[in-house]
Amino acid sequence: MESRLSFGRWEAITLLLNTICVQIFIDFPRVMAEEGATAGWLLVLYNSAIVFFIFSFILKLFLKFEGKDLLDISEEIGGNVLRVIVGFFIIIYFAFILSMVLREFGEGMQVIAFPESPLNFIIMLFLVGIIAGAYFGLESIARFHVLAVPIIIIGLLIILLSVTQYYNFSNLFPVMGTGSYNIFINGFHRISTFSALIILFIITPFLKTHKDLKAVGFTTIGMAAVLLTVTTIIYLVVIPYPVAVESFIPIYQVARLIDIPRIFERIESVFIVIWTGSILLYLSVAFYFLVYTFQKTFKLTYYRPLIIPFAILVFNFSLLPDNYLSTVHLEAKYFSNFAWILAFGMTIILLGVGNIMKNKRQKGTGESD
């Protein structure tokens, strides 16, 4: 990442918004139905409120580290060793979720659009686009988000509003689904939905001020909460629980119900366009930060020579699961249970320790004076 690169607020917001909401086009509504039953939408609101509070706390801790990211802070606290440890965990995070999403996307594309094509060919085809995105750099990726994300959101809204004749709000009862304990206790780990905010804690040096960090974070969380909640509600009122937990690519199943006059009979093709666009943008961002984090962790001069080797690794990792269900199981078992610990837990610990050390240094300086 070039040292002179800086983000505008809207560029950062659209980039982060897509990295969080891309889950809508994979299996997020189905997962919420599985976790919360008829109260899946309430689980989204609950998780959003928790993340809003956590981010508020993180913002206060970041006050003394304006212009520094997690790797800078870890180096300040524990030197090169801690920087490498923190960088390693971030690299594992991006490598894992990138491989899983790439596999799920490839499987979905094979079923919907290319049933005769080999899975590895489909994955390789889209990996070319990801490599191109990483090669052109984060500035180009961010600018493309500014153009593409509003179109993706409009396309999603078209799909959700085109199935109004299937709305049945009685599907949302009982309001608490399988019970308050399942929502508020067992559902806590689902704050991993917002784990992509770790990207915000990596791009902090490229946001101009702490005020920009605050605006980008809160705006992203708010917009993502609205989109995730609305999508889950409409999915549940259209496809009732427990049928809702059996859908493959939930929003695609909703789009297939659309049948407005003859010319729009295949409007689910809109889904394929926005689905492909959203996931390719997400994969480009995740892959870029995978390579960038490795570069900064080991203080390498350039990141572009790393692109092809890492692309080969991601390609092979994506093919490790036996099938689609194995991929979903791996993601559910590991990502949802541990991603929040990395994104929020590690960030709070690093910033907390950093603040304590800074306070001690300031106190020591004051006493010596």
mmCIF file of C-alpha atoms in Angstrom, residues 1-4 134-135 137 287-310:
data_model
loop_
_atom_site.group_PDB
_atom_site.id
_atom_site.type_symbol
_atom_site.label_atom_id
_atom_site.label_comp_id
_atom_site.label_asym_id
_atom_site.label_seq_id
_atom_site.Cartn_x
_atom_site.Cartn_y
_atom_site.Cartn_z
ATOM 1 C CA MET A 1 0.000 0.000 0.000
ATOM 2 C CA GLU A 2 1.450 3.327 -0.997
ATOM 3 C CA SER A 3 2.312 5.589 1.905
ATOM 4 C CA ARG A 4 0.621 8.561 0.235
ATOM 5 C CA ALA A 134 -4.807 -6.978 -6.114
ATOM 6 C CA TYR A 135 -2.360 -5.994 -8.849
ATOM 7 C CA GLY A 137 -4.082 -1.902 -5.807
ATOM 8 C CA PHE A 287 -7.036 -11.080 -1.069
ATOM 9 C CA TYR A 288 -5.420 -7.651 -1.173
ATOM 10 C CA PHE A 289 -5.359 -7.419 2.626
ATOM 11 C CA LEU A 290 -4.049 -10.968 2.889
ATOM 12 C CA VAL A 291 -1.056 -10.007 0.752
ATOM 13 C CA TYR A 292 -0.684 -6.547 2.278
ATOM 14 C CA THR A 293 -0.727 -7.898 5.849
ATOM 15 C CA PHE A 294 1.997 -10.405 4.961
ATOM 16 C CA GLN A 295 4.053 -7.622 3.400
ATOM 17 C CA LYS A 296 3.751 -5.328 6.408
ATOM 18 C CA THR A 297 4.162 -8.097 8.976
ATOM 19 C CA PHE A 298 7.532 -9.096 7.543
ATOM 20 C CA LYS A 299 8.428 -5.560 6.381
ATOM 21 C CA LEU A 300 8.829 -6.441 2.724
ATOM 22 C CA THR A 301 9.368 -3.662 0.193
ATOM 23 C CA TYR A 302 6.784 -4.772 -2.382
ATOM 24 C CA TYR A 303 3.581 -6.793 -2.250
ATOM 25 C CA ARG A 304 3.029 -7.577 -5.958
ATOM 26 C CA PRO A 305 5.573 -10.447 -6.102
ATOM 27 C CA LEU A 306 3.444 -12.160 -3.424
ATOM 28 C CA ILE A 307 0.238 -12.123 -5.484
ATOM 29 C CA ILE A 308 0.739 -15.259 -7.588
ATOM 30 C CA PRO A 309 2.129 -17.466 -4.764
ATOM 31 C CA PHE A 310 -0.749 -16.509 -2.474
#
